PDB file of C-alpha atoms and ligand atoms in Angstrom:
ATOM      1  CA  MET A   1      22.015  -5.135 -15.677  1.00  0.00           C
ATOM      2  CA  GLU A   2      23.247  -5.090 -19.220  1.00  0.00           C
ATOM      3  CA  LEU A   3      20.046  -5.471 -21.296  1.00  0.00           C
ATOM      4  CA  GLN A   4      21.544  -6.806 -24.548  1.00  0.00           C
ATOM      5  CA  ASP A   5      20.010 -10.259 -25.297  1.00  0.00           C
ATOM      6  CA  LYS A   6      18.068 -10.274 -22.008  1.00  0.00           C
ATOM      7  CA  ARG A   7      14.544 -11.684 -22.082  1.00  0.00           C
ATOM      8  CA  VAL A   8      11.960  -9.288 -20.612  1.00  0.00           C
ATOM      9  CA  LEU A   9       8.347 -10.044 -19.668  1.00  0.00           C
ATOM     10  CA  LEU A  10       6.417  -6.764 -19.930  1.00  0.00           C
ATOM     11  CA  THR A  11       2.812  -6.549 -18.704  1.00  0.00           C
ATOM     12  CA  GLY A  12       0.540  -3.772 -19.960  1.00  0.00           C
ATOM     13  CA  ALA A  13       2.740  -3.825 -23.068  1.00  0.00           C
ATOM     14  CA  SER A  14       0.079  -2.435 -25.416  1.00  0.00           C
ATOM     15  CA  GLY A  15      -0.688   0.622 -23.258  1.00  0.00           C
ATOM     16  CA  GLY A  16       0.668   4.131 -23.624  1.00  0.00           C
ATOM     17  CA  ILE A  17       3.706   3.587 -21.399  1.00  0.00           C
ATOM     18  CA  GLY A  18       4.095  -0.128 -22.230  1.00  0.00           C
ATOM     19  CA  LYS A  19       4.558   0.470 -25.967  1.00  0.00           C
ATOM     20  CA  GLU A  20       7.360   2.949 -25.348  1.00  0.00           C
ATOM     21  CA  ILE A  21       9.031   0.632 -22.836  1.00  0.00           C
ATOM     22  CA  ALA A  22       8.907  -2.127 -25.467  1.00  0.00           C
ATOM     23  CA  LYS A  23      10.572   0.123 -28.072  1.00  0.00           C
ATOM     24  CA  ALA A  24      13.224   1.366 -25.645  1.00  0.00           C
ATOM     25  CA  LEU A  25      14.082  -2.161 -24.471  1.00  0.00           C
ATOM     26  CA  GLU A  26      14.281  -3.466 -28.042  1.00  0.00           C
ATOM     27  CA  ALA A  27      16.689  -0.635 -28.854  1.00  0.00           C
ATOM     28  CA  LYS A  28      18.881  -1.984 -26.028  1.00  0.00           C
ATOM     29  CA  GLY A  29      18.853  -5.462 -27.589  1.00  0.00           C
ATOM     30  CA  ALA A  30      16.288  -7.098 -25.268  1.00  0.00           C
ATOM     31  CA  LYS A  31      13.909  -9.885 -26.364  1.00  0.00           C
ATOM     32  CA  LEU A  32      10.357  -9.287 -25.239  1.00  0.00           C
ATOM     33  CA  LEU A  33       7.409 -11.306 -23.988  1.00  0.00           C
ATOM     34  CA  LEU A  34       4.535  -8.851 -24.391  1.00  0.00           C
ATOM     35  CA  VAL A  35       1.479  -9.356 -22.167  1.00  0.00           C
ATOM     36  CA  ALA A  36      -1.987  -7.716 -22.097  1.00  0.00           C
ATOM     37  CA  ARG A  37      -5.591  -8.852 -22.678  1.00  0.00           C
ATOM     38  CA  ASN A  38      -6.063  -7.750 -26.286  1.00  0.00           C
ATOM     39  CA  GLY A  39      -4.046 -10.108 -28.518  1.00  0.00           C
ATOM     40  CA  ASN A  40      -4.598  -8.039 -31.688  1.00  0.00           C
ATOM     41  CA  LYS A  41      -3.043  -4.969 -30.097  1.00  0.00           C
ATOM     42  CA  LEU A  42      -0.101  -7.038 -28.885  1.00  0.00           C
ATOM     43  CA  GLU A  43       0.457  -8.483 -32.385  1.00  0.00           C
ATOM     44  CA  ALA A  44       0.271  -4.972 -33.855  1.00  0.00           C
ATOM     45  CA  LEU A  45       2.866  -3.777 -31.336  1.00  0.00           C
ATOM     46  CA  LYS A  46       5.125  -6.761 -32.026  1.00  0.00           C
ATOM     47  CA  ASN A  47       4.919  -6.151 -35.788  1.00  0.00           C
ATOM     48  CA  SER A  48       5.685  -2.471 -35.329  1.00  0.00           C
ATOM     49  CA  LEU A  49       8.996  -3.315 -33.623  1.00  0.00           C
ATOM     50  CA  GLU A  50      12.203  -3.547 -35.620  1.00  0.00           C
ATOM     51  CA  PHE A  51      12.834  -7.274 -35.060  1.00  0.00           C
ATOM     52  CA  PRO A  52       9.346  -8.812 -34.551  1.00  0.00           C
ATOM     53  CA  HIS A  53      10.618 -12.406 -34.838  1.00  0.00           C
ATOM     54  CA  GLN A  54      12.645 -11.919 -31.631  1.00  0.00           C
ATOM     55  CA  HIS A  55       9.565 -11.183 -29.539  1.00  0.00           C
ATOM     56  CA  GLU A  56       6.510 -13.119 -28.377  1.00  0.00           C
ATOM     57  CA  VAL A  57       3.047 -12.173 -27.202  1.00  0.00           C
ATOM     58  CA  VAL A  58       0.778 -13.690 -24.562  1.00  0.00           C
ATOM     59  CA  ALA A  59      -2.832 -12.513 -24.427  1.00  0.00           C
ATOM     60  CA  ALA A  60      -3.971 -12.959 -20.826  1.00  0.00           C
ATOM     61  CA  ASP A  61      -6.324 -11.264 -18.407  1.00  0.00           C
ATOM     62  CA  LEU A  62      -4.043 -10.942 -15.402  1.00  0.00           C
ATOM     63  CA  SER A  63      -6.954 -10.236 -13.079  1.00  0.00           C
ATOM     64  CA  THR A  64      -7.954 -13.907 -13.412  1.00  0.00           C
ATOM     65  CA  ASP A  65      -6.300 -17.078 -12.076  1.00  0.00           C
ATOM     66  CA  GLU A  66      -6.354 -18.483 -15.632  1.00  0.00           C
ATOM     67  CA  GLY A  67      -4.488 -15.456 -16.984  1.00  0.00           C
ATOM     68  CA  LEU A  68      -1.803 -15.698 -14.297  1.00  0.00           C
ATOM     69  CA  GLU A  69      -1.459 -19.445 -14.884  1.00  0.00           C
ATOM     70  CA  LYS A  70      -1.089 -18.917 -18.649  1.00  0.00           C
ATOM     71  CA  VAL A  71       1.797 -16.498 -18.092  1.00  0.00           C
ATOM     72  CA  LYS A  72       3.408 -18.851 -15.559  1.00  0.00           C
ATOM     73  CA  GLN A  73       3.252 -21.843 -17.933  1.00  0.00           C
ATOM     74  CA  THR A  74       4.715 -19.770 -20.794  1.00  0.00           C
ATOM     75  CA  CYS A  75       7.623 -18.698 -18.578  1.00  0.00           C
ATOM     76  CA  LEU A  76       8.218 -22.217 -17.246  1.00  0.00           C
ATOM     77  CA  ASN A  77       8.263 -23.540 -20.835  1.00  0.00           C
ATOM     78  CA  LEU A  78      10.817 -20.892 -21.756  1.00  0.00           C
ATOM     79  CA  SER A  79      12.993 -21.834 -18.804  1.00  0.00           C
ATOM     80  CA  HIS A  80      12.858 -25.526 -19.829  1.00  0.00           C
ATOM     81  CA  LYS A  81      14.150 -24.411 -23.252  1.00  0.00           C
ATOM     82  CA  GLU A  82      17.030 -22.534 -21.578  1.00  0.00           C
ATOM     83  CA  GLN A  83      15.334 -19.249 -22.501  1.00  0.00           C
ATOM     84  CA  ARG A  84      14.645 -17.989 -19.007  1.00  0.00           C
ATOM     85  CA  ILE A  85      13.075 -14.591 -18.401  1.00  0.00           C
ATOM     86  CA  ASP A  86      15.697 -12.225 -16.954  1.00  0.00           C
ATOM     87  CA  VAL A  87      13.423  -9.263 -16.183  1.00  0.00           C
ATOM     88  CA  LEU A  88       9.755  -9.056 -15.142  1.00  0.00           C
ATOM     89  CA  ILE A  89       8.187  -5.610 -15.513  1.00  0.00           C
ATOM     90  CA  ASN A  90       4.840  -5.291 -13.730  1.00  0.00           C
ATOM     91  CA  ASN A  91       3.475  -2.353 -15.702  1.00  0.00           C
ATOM     92  CA  ALA A  92      -0.219  -3.236 -16.287  1.00  0.00           C
ATOM     93  CA  GLY A  93      -2.443  -0.950 -14.238  1.00  0.00           C
ATOM     94  CA  SER A  94      -5.685   0.971 -14.240  1.00  0.00           C
ATOM     95  CA  ASN A  95      -7.562   3.528 -12.181  1.00  0.00           C
ATOM     96  CA  GLN A  96     -10.848   5.366 -11.839  1.00  0.00           C
ATOM     97  CA  PHE A  97     -10.923   9.033 -10.808  1.00  0.00           C
ATOM     98  CA  SER A  98     -13.925   8.977  -8.499  1.00  0.00           C
ATOM     99  CA  PHE A  99     -15.216   9.621  -4.987  1.00  0.00           C
ATOM    100  CA  LEU A 100     -14.932   6.487  -2.850  1.00  0.00           C
ATOM    101  CA  ALA A 101     -18.630   6.839  -1.971  1.00  0.00           C
ATOM    102  CA  GLN A 102     -19.529   6.445  -5.661  1.00  0.00           C
ATOM    103  CA  ARG A 103     -17.468   3.315  -6.303  1.00  0.00           C
ATOM    104  CA  SER A 104     -18.883  -0.199  -6.548  1.00  0.00           C
ATOM    105  CA  SER A 105     -17.206  -2.880  -4.431  1.00  0.00           C
ATOM    106  CA  PRO A 106     -16.209  -4.944  -7.512  1.00  0.00           C
ATOM    107  CA  SER A 107     -14.528  -1.915  -9.137  1.00  0.00           C
ATOM    108  CA  ILE A 108     -12.513  -1.275  -5.953  1.00  0.00           C
ATOM    109  CA  GLU A 109     -11.514  -4.932  -5.768  1.00  0.00           C
ATOM    110  CA  LEU A 110     -10.483  -5.034  -9.432  1.00  0.00           C
ATOM    111  CA  GLU A 111      -8.359  -1.885  -9.107  1.00  0.00           C
ATOM    112  CA  MET A 112      -6.612  -3.265  -6.015  1.00  0.00           C
ATOM    113  CA  ARG A 113      -6.122  -6.595  -7.782  1.00  0.00           C
ATOM    114  CA  LEU A 114      -4.584  -5.268 -10.988  1.00  0.00           C
ATOM    115  CA  ASN A 115      -2.358  -2.640  -9.360  1.00  0.00           C
ATOM    116  CA  LEU A 116      -1.243  -4.570  -6.277  1.00  0.00           C
ATOM    117  CA  LEU A 117      -2.207  -8.231  -6.032  1.00  0.00           C
ATOM    118  CA  VAL A 118      -1.307  -9.112  -9.645  1.00  0.00           C
ATOM    119  CA  PRO A 119       2.276  -7.746  -9.368  1.00  0.00           C
ATOM    120  CA  MET A 120       2.639  -9.592  -6.042  1.00  0.00           C
ATOM    121  CA  LEU A 121       1.393 -12.883  -7.502  1.00  0.00           C
ATOM    122  CA  LEU A 122       3.473 -12.516 -10.678  1.00  0.00           C
ATOM    123  CA  SER A 123       6.543 -11.752  -8.558  1.00  0.00           C
ATOM    124  CA  GLN A 124       5.884 -14.866  -6.484  1.00  0.00           C
ATOM    125  CA  SER A 125       5.415 -16.889  -9.668  1.00  0.00           C
ATOM    126  CA  ALA A 126       8.652 -15.417 -11.076  1.00  0.00           C
ATOM    127  CA  LEU A 127      10.645 -16.965  -8.232  1.00  0.00           C
ATOM    128  CA  SER A 128      10.164 -20.320 -10.016  1.00  0.00           C
ATOM    129  CA  TRP A 129      11.132 -19.154 -13.516  1.00  0.00           C
ATOM    130  CA  ILE A 130      13.250 -15.984 -13.449  1.00  0.00           C
ATOM    131  CA  SER A 131      17.029 -16.076 -14.075  1.00  0.00           C
ATOM    132  CA  ARG A 132      19.556 -15.336 -11.389  1.00  0.00           C
ATOM    133  CA  PRO A 133      20.709 -12.595 -11.768  1.00  0.00           C
ATOM    134  CA  GLY A 134      17.198 -11.342 -12.465  1.00  0.00           C
ATOM    135  CA  ILE A 135      15.147  -8.207 -11.894  1.00  0.00           C
ATOM    136  CA  ILE A 136      11.522  -7.554 -11.002  1.00  0.00           C
ATOM    137  CA  LEU A 137      10.515  -3.955 -11.728  1.00  0.00           C
ATOM    138  CA  ASN A 138       7.205  -2.708 -10.364  1.00  0.00           C
ATOM    139  CA  VAL A 139       5.679   0.384 -11.944  1.00  0.00           C
ATOM    140  CA  GLY A 140       3.973   2.441  -9.258  1.00  0.00           C
ATOM    141  CA  SER A 141       2.962   6.086  -9.185  1.00  0.00           C
ATOM    142  CA  THR A 142       3.527   9.377  -7.380  1.00  0.00           C
ATOM    143  CA  PHE A 143       0.103   8.582  -5.918  1.00  0.00           C
ATOM    144  CA  GLY A 144       1.725   5.665  -4.091  1.00  0.00           C
ATOM    145  CA  SER A 145       3.417   8.297  -1.926  1.00  0.00           C
ATOM    146  CA  ILE A 146       0.776  11.023  -1.762  1.00  0.00           C
ATOM    147  CA  GLY A 147      -2.851  10.351  -0.889  1.00  0.00           C
ATOM    148  CA  PHE A 148      -4.904  12.355  -3.392  1.00  0.00           C
ATOM    149  CA  PRO A 149      -8.693  12.941  -3.479  1.00  0.00           C
ATOM    150  CA  GLY A 150     -10.480  10.913  -6.152  1.00  0.00           C
ATOM    151  CA  TYR A 151      -7.739   8.257  -6.179  1.00  0.00           C
ATOM    152  CA  THR A 152      -8.197   6.557  -2.798  1.00  0.00           C
ATOM    153  CA  THR A 153      -8.071   3.019  -4.174  1.00  0.00           C
ATOM    154  CA  TYR A 154      -5.242   3.687  -6.610  1.00  0.00           C
ATOM    155  CA  CYS A 155      -3.180   5.425  -3.888  1.00  0.00           C
ATOM    156  CA  ALA A 156      -3.731   2.461  -1.556  1.00  0.00           C
ATOM    157  CA  ALA A 157      -2.692  -0.040  -4.236  1.00  0.00           C
ATOM    158  CA  LYS A 158       0.417   1.808  -5.438  1.00  0.00           C
ATOM    159  CA  SER A 159       1.483   2.583  -1.887  1.00  0.00           C
ATOM    160  CA  GLY A 160       1.205  -1.140  -1.115  1.00  0.00           C
ATOM    161  CA  LEU A 161       3.204  -1.888  -4.258  1.00  0.00           C
ATOM    162  CA  GLN A 162       6.027   0.364  -3.112  1.00  0.00           C
ATOM    163  CA  ARG A 163       6.263  -1.302   0.312  1.00  0.00           C
ATOM    164  CA  PHE A 164       5.941  -4.765  -1.284  1.00  0.00           C
ATOM    165  CA  SER A 165       8.852  -3.975  -3.634  1.00  0.00           C
ATOM    166  CA  GLU A 166      11.019  -2.741  -0.769  1.00  0.00           C
ATOM    167  CA  ALA A 167      10.235  -5.773   1.407  1.00  0.00           C
ATOM    168  CA  LEU A 168      10.823  -8.291  -1.394  1.00  0.00           C
ATOM    169  CA  ASP A 169      14.107  -6.638  -2.383  1.00  0.00           C
ATOM    170  CA  ARG A 170      15.273  -6.991   1.232  1.00  0.00           C
ATOM    171  CA  GLU A 171      13.871 -10.535   1.547  1.00  0.00           C
ATOM    172  CA  LEU A 172      15.760 -11.656  -1.566  1.00  0.00           C
ATOM    173  CA  ASP A 173      18.988  -9.850  -0.694  1.00  0.00           C
ATOM    174  CA  GLY A 174      21.890 -12.041  -1.825  1.00  0.00           C
ATOM    175  CA  SER A 175      19.669 -14.341  -3.937  1.00  0.00           C
ATOM    176  CA  GLY A 176      20.577 -12.714  -7.265  1.00  0.00           C
ATOM    177  CA  ILE A 177      17.059 -11.303  -7.728  1.00  0.00           C
ATOM    178  CA  ARG A 178      16.481  -7.564  -7.300  1.00  0.00           C
ATOM    179  CA  THR A 179      13.062  -5.935  -6.910  1.00  0.00           C
ATOM    180  CA  LEU A 180      12.885  -2.298  -8.043  1.00  0.00           C
ATOM    181  CA  TYR A 181      10.133   0.321  -7.881  1.00  0.00           C
ATOM    182  CA  LEU A 182       9.569   3.187 -10.324  1.00  0.00           C
ATOM    183  CA  ALA A 183       7.009   5.928  -9.622  1.00  0.00           C
ATOM    184  CA  PRO A 184       6.027   8.000 -12.667  1.00  0.00           C
ATOM    185  CA  ARG A 185       4.026  11.204 -12.231  1.00  0.00           C
ATOM    186  CA  ALA A 186       1.123  12.074 -14.590  1.00  0.00           C
ATOM    187  CA  THR A 187       1.951  10.717 -18.037  1.00  0.00           C
ATOM    188  CA  ASP A 188       0.244  11.428 -21.366  1.00  0.00           C
ATOM    189  CA  THR A 189      -1.691   8.212 -21.997  1.00  0.00           C
ATOM    190  CA  THR A 190      -5.358   7.301 -22.293  1.00  0.00           C
ATOM    191  CA  LEU A 191      -5.289   6.152 -18.651  1.00  0.00           C
ATOM    192  CA  ASN A 192      -6.147   9.786 -17.906  1.00  0.00           C
ATOM    193  CA  ASP A 193      -9.400  10.998 -19.466  1.00  0.00           C
ATOM    194  CA  ARG A 194      -9.988  14.572 -20.586  1.00  0.00           C
ATOM    195  CA  PHE A 195     -11.280  15.673 -17.162  1.00  0.00           C
ATOM    196  CA  VAL A 196      -8.135  14.461 -15.416  1.00  0.00           C
ATOM    197  CA  ASN A 197      -5.992  16.203 -18.041  1.00  0.00           C
ATOM    198  CA  GLN A 198      -7.969  19.438 -17.615  1.00  0.00           C
ATOM    199  CA  MET A 199      -7.648  19.208 -13.827  1.00  0.00           C
ATOM    200  CA  ASN A 200      -3.889  18.652 -14.056  1.00  0.00           C
ATOM    201  CA  GLN A 201      -3.621  21.680 -16.333  1.00  0.00           C
ATOM    202  CA  GLN A 202      -5.590  23.880 -13.948  1.00  0.00           C
ATOM    203  CA  LEU A 203      -3.590  22.679 -10.944  1.00  0.00           C
ATOM    204  CA  GLY A 204      -0.334  23.256 -12.813  1.00  0.00           C
ATOM    205  CA  ASN A 205       0.613  19.558 -12.496  1.00  0.00           C
ATOM    206  CA  LYS A 206       3.189  18.620 -15.088  1.00  0.00           C
ATOM    207  CA  SER A 207       2.804  15.600 -17.305  1.00  0.00           C
ATOM    208  CA  ASP A 208       5.519  13.486 -18.953  1.00  0.00           C
ATOM    209  CA  SER A 209       5.504  11.763 -22.305  1.00  0.00           C
ATOM    210  CA  PRO A 210       5.535   7.949 -22.180  1.00  0.00           C
ATOM    211  CA  GLU A 211       8.969   8.102 -23.853  1.00  0.00           C
ATOM    212  CA  VAL A 212      10.347   9.875 -20.766  1.00  0.00           C
ATOM    213  CA  VAL A 213       9.006   7.114 -18.509  1.00  0.00           C
ATOM    214  CA  ALA A 214      10.441   4.432 -20.824  1.00  0.00           C
ATOM    215  CA  GLY A 215      13.846   6.139 -20.609  1.00  0.00           C
ATOM    216  CA  HIS A 216      13.684   5.895 -16.815  1.00  0.00           C
ATOM    217  CA  VAL A 217      12.704   2.213 -17.027  1.00  0.00           C
ATOM    218  CA  VAL A 218      15.830   1.450 -19.060  1.00  0.00           C
ATOM    219  CA  ASP A 219      18.007   3.519 -16.741  1.00  0.00           C
ATOM    220  CA  ILE A 220      16.698   2.057 -13.460  1.00  0.00           C
ATOM    221  CA  LEU A 221      17.190  -1.471 -14.869  1.00  0.00           C
ATOM    222  CA  GLU A 222      20.716  -0.727 -16.045  1.00  0.00           C
ATOM    223  CA  LYS A 223      21.659   0.857 -12.723  1.00  0.00           C
ATOM    224  CA  GLU A 224      19.605  -1.580 -10.626  1.00  0.00           C
ATOM    225  CA  GLN A 225      18.481   1.360  -8.499  1.00  0.00           C
ATOM    226  CA  ALA A 226      16.043   0.215  -5.791  1.00  0.00           C
ATOM    227  CA  SER A 227      13.511   2.996  -6.306  1.00  0.00           C
ATOM    228  CA  ARG A 228      13.003   6.178  -8.249  1.00  0.00           C
ATOM    229  CA  TRP A 229      10.390   8.938  -8.428  1.00  0.00           C
ATOM    230  CA  ILE A 230      10.052  10.766 -11.751  1.00  0.00           C
ATOM    231  CA  GLY A 231       9.611  14.524 -11.921  1.00  0.00           C
ATOM    232  CA  TRP A 232      10.223  17.669  -9.987  1.00  0.00           C
ATOM    233  CA  PRO A 233       8.565  18.783  -7.624  1.00  0.00           C
ATOM    234  CA  GLU A 234       6.713  15.464  -7.286  1.00  0.00           C
ATOM    235  CA  LYS A 235       9.753  13.638  -5.904  1.00  0.00           C
ATOM    236  CA  LEU A 236      10.106  16.338  -3.233  1.00  0.00           C
ATOM    237  CA  PHE A 237       6.387  16.239  -2.315  1.00  0.00           C
ATOM    238  CA  ALA A 238       6.635  12.450  -1.956  1.00  0.00           C
ATOM    239  CA  ARG A 239       9.271  12.935   0.746  1.00  0.00           C
ATOM    240  CA  VAL A 240       7.604  15.926   2.423  1.00  0.00           C
ATOM    241  CA  ASN A 241       4.386  13.896   2.651  1.00  0.00           C
ATOM    242  CA  GLN A 242       6.236  11.235   4.692  1.00  0.00           C
ATOM    243  CA  ILE A 243       7.725  13.697   7.160  1.00  0.00           C
ATOM    244  CA  LEU A 244       5.176  16.535   7.240  1.00  0.00           C
ATOM    245  CA  PRO A 245       1.876  15.217   5.825  1.00  0.00           C
ATOM    246  CA  GLY A 246       0.024  18.241   7.266  1.00  0.00           C
ATOM    247  CA  VAL A 247       1.891  20.546   4.874  1.00  0.00           C
ATOM    248  CA  VAL A 248       0.734  18.502   1.879  1.00  0.00           C
ATOM    249  CA  SER A 249      -2.844  18.317   3.253  1.00  0.00           C
ATOM    250  CA  LYS A 250      -2.879  22.103   3.530  1.00  0.00           C
ATOM    251  CA  SER A 251      -1.737  22.525  -0.045  1.00  0.00           C
ATOM    252  CA  ILE A 252      -4.320  19.986  -1.345  1.00  0.00           C
ATOM    253  CA  ARG A 253      -7.048  21.725   0.700  1.00  0.00           C
ATOM    254  CA  LYS A 254      -6.410  24.874  -1.342  1.00  0.00           C
ATOM    255  CA  GLN A 255      -6.988  22.845  -4.526  1.00  0.00           C
ATOM    256  CA  GLN A 256     -10.089  21.083  -3.255  1.00  0.00           C
ATOM    257  CA  ASP A 257     -12.674  23.087  -5.229  1.00  0.00           C
ATOM    258  CA  ILE A 258     -10.924  22.386  -8.515  1.00  0.00           C
ATOM    259  CA  ILE A 259     -10.426  18.695  -7.697  1.00  0.00           C
ATOM    260  CA  HIS A 260     -14.061  18.210  -6.658  1.00  0.00           C
ATOM    261  CA  HIS A 261     -15.263  20.098  -9.735  1.00  0.00           C
ATOM    262  CA  PHE A 262     -13.506  17.608 -12.012  1.00  0.00           C
ATOM    263  CA  ILE A 263     -14.511  14.513 -10.032  1.00  0.00           C
ATOM    264  CA  ASN A 264     -18.113  15.712 -10.375  1.00  0.00           C
ATOM    265  CA  GLN A 265     -17.581  16.162 -14.131  1.00  0.00           C
ATOM    266  CA  VAL A 266     -16.481  12.500 -14.343  1.00  0.00           C
ATOM    267  CA  HIS A 267     -19.575  11.400 -12.389  1.00  0.00           C
ATOM    268  CA  GLY A 268     -21.822  13.467 -14.644  1.00  0.00           C
ATOM    269  CA  LYS A 269     -20.383  12.229 -17.959  1.00  0.00           C
TER     270      LYS A 269
HETATM  271  N1  NAP B   1      -0.561   7.422 -17.298  1.00  0.00           N
HETATM  272  C1  NAP B   1      -0.260   7.947 -16.118  1.00  0.00           C
HETATM  273  O1  NAP B   1      -0.575   9.143 -15.822  1.00  0.00           O
HETATM  274  C2  NAP B   1       0.490   7.144 -15.093  1.00  0.00           C
HETATM  275  C3  NAP B   1       1.108   7.832 -14.032  1.00  0.00           C
HETATM  276  C4  NAP B   1       1.795   7.096 -13.061  1.00  0.00           C
HETATM  277  C5  NAP B   1       1.840   5.708 -13.153  1.00  0.00           C
HETATM  278  N2  NAP B   1       1.221   5.066 -14.202  1.00  0.00           N
HETATM  279  C6  NAP B   1       1.287   3.595 -14.217  1.00  0.00           C
HETATM  280  O2  NAP B   1       1.947   3.187 -15.407  1.00  0.00           O
HETATM  281  C7  NAP B   1       1.449   1.902 -15.816  1.00  0.00           C
HETATM  282  C8  NAP B   1       1.038   1.957 -17.278  1.00  0.00           C
HETATM  283  O3  NAP B   1       0.015   2.935 -17.416  1.00  0.00           O
HETATM  284  P1  NAP B   1      -0.476   3.503 -18.833  1.00  0.00           P
HETATM  285  O4  NAP B   1      -0.685   4.951 -18.665  1.00  0.00           O
HETATM  286  O5  NAP B   1       0.391   3.009 -19.926  1.00  0.00           O
HETATM  287  O6  NAP B   1      -1.901   2.810 -18.929  1.00  0.00           O
HETATM  288  P2  NAP B   1      -2.748   2.380 -20.234  1.00  0.00           P
HETATM  289  O7  NAP B   1      -2.318   3.158 -21.423  1.00  0.00           O
HETATM  290  O8  NAP B   1      -4.170   2.422 -19.815  1.00  0.00           O
HETATM  291  O9  NAP B   1      -2.307   0.850 -20.463  1.00  0.00           O
HETATM  292  C9  NAP B   1      -2.699  -0.163 -19.575  1.00  0.00           C
HETATM  293  C10 NAP B   1      -2.145  -1.491 -20.081  1.00  0.00           C
HETATM  294  O10 NAP B   1      -2.526  -2.515 -19.158  1.00  0.00           O
HETATM  295  C11 NAP B   1      -3.208  -3.570 -19.870  1.00  0.00           C
HETATM  296  N3  NAP B   1      -4.201  -4.157 -18.977  1.00  0.00           N
HETATM  297  C12 NAP B   1      -5.265  -3.536 -18.388  1.00  0.00           C
HETATM  298  N4  NAP B   1      -5.991  -4.413 -17.674  1.00  0.00           N
HETATM  299  C13 NAP B   1      -5.366  -5.619 -17.803  1.00  0.00           C
HETATM  300  C14 NAP B   1      -5.649  -6.926 -17.325  1.00  0.00           C
HETATM  301  N5  NAP B   1      -6.728  -7.180 -16.554  1.00  0.00           N
HETATM  302  N6  NAP B   1      -4.805  -7.937 -17.660  1.00  0.00           N
HETATM  303  C15 NAP B   1      -3.723  -7.696 -18.448  1.00  0.00           C
HETATM  304  N7  NAP B   1      -3.416  -6.481 -18.932  1.00  0.00           N
HETATM  305  C16 NAP B   1      -4.233  -5.463 -18.616  1.00  0.00           C
HETATM  306  C17 NAP B   1      -3.825  -2.860 -21.090  1.00  0.00           C
HETATM  307  O11 NAP B   1      -4.057  -3.718 -22.192  1.00  0.00           O
HETATM  308  P3  NAP B   1      -5.472  -4.502 -22.397  1.00  0.00           P
HETATM  309  O12 NAP B   1      -6.557  -3.499 -22.177  1.00  0.00           O
HETATM  310  O13 NAP B   1      -5.409  -5.067 -23.777  1.00  0.00           O
HETATM  311  O14 NAP B   1      -5.455  -5.570 -21.354  1.00  0.00           O
HETATM  312  C18 NAP B   1      -2.696  -1.896 -21.440  1.00  0.00           C
HETATM  313  O15 NAP B   1      -1.695  -2.600 -22.161  1.00  0.00           O
HETATM  314  C19 NAP B   1       0.296   1.578 -14.853  1.00  0.00           C
HETATM  315  O16 NAP B   1       0.748   0.736 -13.843  1.00  0.00           O
HETATM  316  C20 NAP B   1      -0.079   2.934 -14.278  1.00  0.00           C
HETATM  317  O17 NAP B   1      -0.665   2.830 -13.012  1.00  0.00           O
HETATM  318  C21 NAP B   1       0.577   5.749 -15.168  1.00  0.00           C
END
């Protein structure tokens, strides 16, 4: 899709990756509807962009029915004004690096909701207000393809998001709406606390800047590529894990002491 003058709804816009996506899309001439809970941060982001008057913000907690309804009504109003959203980017997400045994039920439910159910419900909502041609882009994670200790819930949610994206893209084949999936690897944002960063360093896991991820977002939208995994060797491991999961289990077993050490650090903080 050519992004010039396209209207893009971006969730998680004020986060580390979201801000860079907003800048990269503006540079391509897109008009943005920026969504997150904290309205002040959204206004600050909007005012930091080159053409603030072209963009709008919606402060909404997407984990609530009210938040989802607020976004839906905003998008329906735009479509009544002939200003339909052309692209929905489901980027809002969160995680907790923790043993499953230590998690509360509400925290598991919230993580599943924000990373999986919210993108599903927003995608469903989008069917009533998105343009044709239109694109839904779901931001997943390498952990959607590789089960990793300490991230059981997050892995389950992002894995579900990948399969949801694939199924919806096939379901809507020929309708003019594409559903794409992008899986970043570790990225330098505050989503990862210092223990996760230290663990990644010790394990030799590479981390990307949010600008790199934003560049991939623009590229996958322009090429309308169904799915993409960012980073080498992560994209290879994602495939090996599908065919030979035992090989990946063996390699993670060797890292277990380091991983458990850092999960325990998080629990002790
Ligand atoms: N950072 C990484 O290592 C990494 C790696 C792979 C994939 N990802 C994925 O990339 C996406 C962006 O991550 P990030 O690193 O940019 O995270 P981040 O910096 O923590 O930003 C999260 C964004 O989501 C918003 N948000 C959180 N809860 C929300 C809610 N209930 N309703 C509405 N908005 C909410 C936050 O704003 P408010 O707090 O104001 O609501 C913020 O704008 C996520 O889907 C994440 O899973 C990240």
